[in-house]
Amino acid sequence: MGYQELVAHLHKEGENKVQLMRKQIEAEADNTRADIAKRIEQIREKYRERQKRAVKEQEDDILLETEKRSRTLRLSAEKSLSDRLFPLSLSHLHELRNESYTDVFASLVKELPPFPWKEVRVNPADVKTAQKYLPEAQIIPDKNITGGLTVLTEDGKIRGVNTFEKRLERAWEDLSPLLIRDVYKEVSGYGTPSDS
């Protein structure tokens, strides 16, 4: 083998080695790029999951706070509505003074404990009726009483209140939610087109 052939052979072998090294380096670079891309995707996925959880937590917190505010507003509105309905209901108690009111008055008197009542307060229209049922008592007209009576013993230690107003007051806790529900039903259909 001559010098020229030796140089050509070495040159060819060198080029082959360079190409082999280049292929190996490119393969390593491709593997490194693929590994880096895979790691980047894993990191992105990890942070996407964290972001999803963080967004979900914030959404849940916002929804919970919104529900709390909504409940508070609804309760406040219901309280306000109840406060408005009570005086309105009081103003309609006179409607209970109908043709059967004498029987109602008699029932209210019978519900009182059997004490010697000294003083009896009634609506001015009920003075004669009260004298009939409680003849020994002093009957005092009271225009603030729509129906029923308030009684007091001689020593003033025992007092009985069996008026329409007091009965409404006692029943209001049970009546108010029913009235509010009726108002909600009426309002929920307000302004909506009919089904016909």
Coordinates of C-alpha atoms in Angstrom, one line a residue:
M1 CA 0.0 0.0 0.0
G2 CA 1.4 3.3 -1.1
Y3 CA 1.5 6.6 0.7
Q4 CA -1.4 7.9 -1.3
E5 CA -3.5 4.9 -0.7
L6 CA -2.6 5.0 3.0
V7 CA -3.7 8.7 3.3
A8 CA -6.9 8.0 1.3
H9 CA -7.6 5.0 3.5
L10 CA -7.0 7.0 6.7
H11 CA -9.0 9.9 5.3
K12 CA -11.9 7.6 4.5
E13 CA -11.6 5.9 7.9
G14 CA -11.6 9.3 9.5
E15 CA -14.6 10.4 7.6
N16 CA -16.4 7.2 8.5
K17 CA -15.5 7.7 12.2
V18 CA -16.6 11.3 12.0
Q19 CA -19.9 10.3 10.4
L20 CA -20.4 7.5 13.0
M21 CA -19.6 10.0 15.8
R22 CA -21.9 12.5 14.2
K23 CA -24.7 9.9 14.0
Q24 CA -24.0 8.9 17.6
I25 CA -24.0 12.5 18.7
E26 CA -27.2 13.2 16.8
A27 CA -28.8 10.1 18.2
E28 CA -27.8 11.2 21.7
A29 CA -29.0 14.7 21.0
D30 CA -32.3 13.3 19.8
N31 CA -32.6 11.1 22.9
T32 CA -31.7 14.1 25.1
R33 CA -34.2 16.3 23.3
A34 CA -36.9 13.5 23.6
D35 CA -36.0 13.1 27.3
I36 CA -36.1 16.8 27.9
A37 CA -39.4 17.1 26.0
K38 CA -40.8 14.3 28.1
R39 CA -39.6 15.9 31.3
I40 CA -41.0 19.3 30.2
E41 CA -44.4 17.6 29.4
Q42 CA -44.3 15.9 32.8
I43 CA -43.6 19.2 34.5
R44 CA -46.3 20.9 32.4
E45 CA -48.8 18.2 33.3
K46 CA -47.9 18.4 37.0
Y47 CA -48.5 22.2 36.9
R48 CA -51.7 21.8 34.9
E49 CA -53.0 19.5 37.6
R50 CA -51.9 21.9 40.3
Q51 CA -53.5 24.8 38.3
K52 CA -56.7 22.7 37.9
R53 CA -56.8 22.0 41.6
A54 CA -56.1 25.6 42.5
V55 CA -58.8 26.8 40.1
K56 CA -61.3 24.2 41.4
E57 CA -60.5 25.3 45.0
Q58 CA -61.0 28.9 44.1
E59 CA -64.3 28.1 42.3
D60 CA -65.5 26.1 45.3
D61 CA -64.6 29.0 47.7
I62 CA -66.4 31.5 45.5
L63 CA -69.5 29.3 45.1
L64 CA -69.5 28.7 48.9
E65 CA -69.2 32.4 49.6
T66 CA -71.9 33.2 47.0
E67 CA -74.2 30.6 48.6
K68 CA -73.6 32.1 52.1
R69 CA -74.3 35.6 50.8
S70 CA -77.4 34.4 49.0
R71 CA -78.6 32.6 52.1
T72 CA -77.9 35.7 54.2
L73 CA -79.7 38.0 51.7
R74 CA -82.7 35.6 51.5
L75 CA -83.0 35.3 55.3
S76 CA -82.7 39.1 55.6
A77 CA -85.4 39.5 52.9
E78 CA -87.6 36.9 54.6
K79 CA -87.2 38.7 58.0
S80 CA -88.0 42.0 56.4
L81 CA -91.0 40.5 54.7
S82 CA -92.2 38.9 57.9
D83 CA -91.7 42.2 59.7
R84 CA -94.0 43.9 57.1
L85 CA -96.5 41.1 57.0
F86 CA -97.1 41.1 60.8
P87 CA -98.6 44.6 61.0
L88 CA -100.6 43.9 57.9
S89 CA -102.0 40.8 59.5
L90 CA -102.8 42.7 62.7
S91 CA -104.7 45.2 60.6
H92 CA -107.0 42.4 59.3
L93 CA -107.8 40.9 62.7
H94 CA -111.1 42.9 62.7
E95 CA -112.3 40.5 60.0
L96 CA -112.5 37.8 62.6
R97 CA -115.3 39.8 64.3
N98 CA -118.0 38.3 62.2
E99 CA -121.4 36.7 63.0
S100 CA -119.8 33.9 65.1
Y101 CA -117.6 36.2 67.1
T102 CA -119.8 35.9 70.3
D103 CA -119.0 32.1 70.3
V104 CA -115.4 32.9 69.7
F105 CA -115.4 35.3 72.7
A106 CA -117.1 32.7 74.8
S107 CA -114.3 30.2 73.9
L108 CA -111.6 32.7 74.7
V109 CA -113.2 33.2 78.2
K110 CA -113.4 29.5 78.8
E111 CA -109.7 29.1 78.0
L112 CA -108.8 31.3 81.0
P113 CA -107.9 29.7 84.3
P114 CA -110.7 29.8 86.9
F115 CA -109.5 32.7 89.0
P116 CA -111.5 35.6 90.5
W117 CA -110.6 38.2 87.8
K118 CA -110.7 41.7 89.1
E119 CA -110.1 43.6 85.9
V120 CA -111.0 42.7 82.3
R121 CA -109.9 44.7 79.2
V122 CA -111.9 44.2 76.0
N123 CA -112.7 46.0 72.7
P124 CA -115.3 48.7 73.4
A125 CA -117.8 46.7 71.4
D126 CA -117.4 43.7 73.8
V127 CA -118.1 45.4 77.1
K128 CA -121.7 44.0 77.4
T129 CA -120.6 40.5 76.3
A130 CA -117.7 40.6 78.9
Q131 CA -120.1 41.6 81.6
K132 CA -122.2 38.6 80.8
Y133 CA -119.3 36.2 81.2
L134 CA -117.4 37.9 84.0
P135 CA -120.0 39.8 86.0
E136 CA -117.9 40.4 89.1
A137 CA -115.0 42.0 87.2
Q138 CA -114.5 45.6 86.3
I139 CA -114.8 45.8 82.5
I140 CA -112.5 48.4 80.9
P141 CA -112.9 49.2 77.2
D142 CA -109.6 49.1 75.3
K143 CA -109.6 50.2 71.6
N144 CA -106.2 48.5 71.2
I145 CA -107.8 45.1 71.5
T146 CA -109.4 43.8 68.3
G147 CA -111.0 40.8 69.9
G148 CA -110.6 38.7 73.0
L149 CA -109.7 39.9 76.4
T150 CA -106.9 40.7 78.9
V151 CA -107.6 39.8 82.6
L152 CA -105.9 40.6 85.9
T153 CA -106.4 39.2 89.4
E154 CA -107.1 41.6 92.3
D155 CA -103.5 41.4 93.7
G156 CA -102.2 41.9 90.2
K157 CA -99.9 38.9 90.3
I158 CA -101.7 36.8 87.7
R159 CA -102.5 38.2 84.3
G160 CA -104.1 36.5 81.4
V161 CA -103.9 37.7 77.8
N162 CA -106.2 35.9 75.3
T163 CA -106.6 38.5 72.6
F164 CA -106.5 38.1 68.8
E165 CA -103.3 40.2 68.8
K166 CA -101.6 37.9 71.4
R167 CA -102.7 34.7 69.6
L168 CA -101.4 36.1 66.3
E169 CA -98.1 37.0 68.0
R170 CA -97.8 33.4 69.4
A171 CA -98.7 31.8 66.1
W172 CA -96.6 34.1 64.0
E173 CA -93.5 31.9 64.1
D174 CA -95.5 29.1 62.5
L175 CA -97.6 31.4 60.2
S176 CA -94.8 33.5 58.8
P177 CA -93.0 30.8 56.9
L178 CA -96.3 29.7 55.3
L179 CA -97.1 33.3 54.3
I180 CA -93.6 33.8 52.9
R181 CA -93.9 30.6 50.9
D182 CA -97.2 31.8 49.4
V183 CA -95.5 35.1 48.5
Y184 CA -92.6 33.3 46.9
K185 CA -95.1 31.2 44.9
E186 CA -97.0 34.3 43.8
V187 CA -93.8 36.2 42.9
S188 CA -92.2 33.3 41.1
G189 CA -95.0 33.4 38.5
Y190 CA -94.9 37.2 38.2
G191 CA -94.0 38.5 34.8
T192 CA -93.8 35.1 33.1
P193 CA -95.8 34.3 30.1
S194 CA -98.8 31.9 30.5
D195 CA -98.6 28.4 29.3
S196 CA -101.6 28.8 27.1

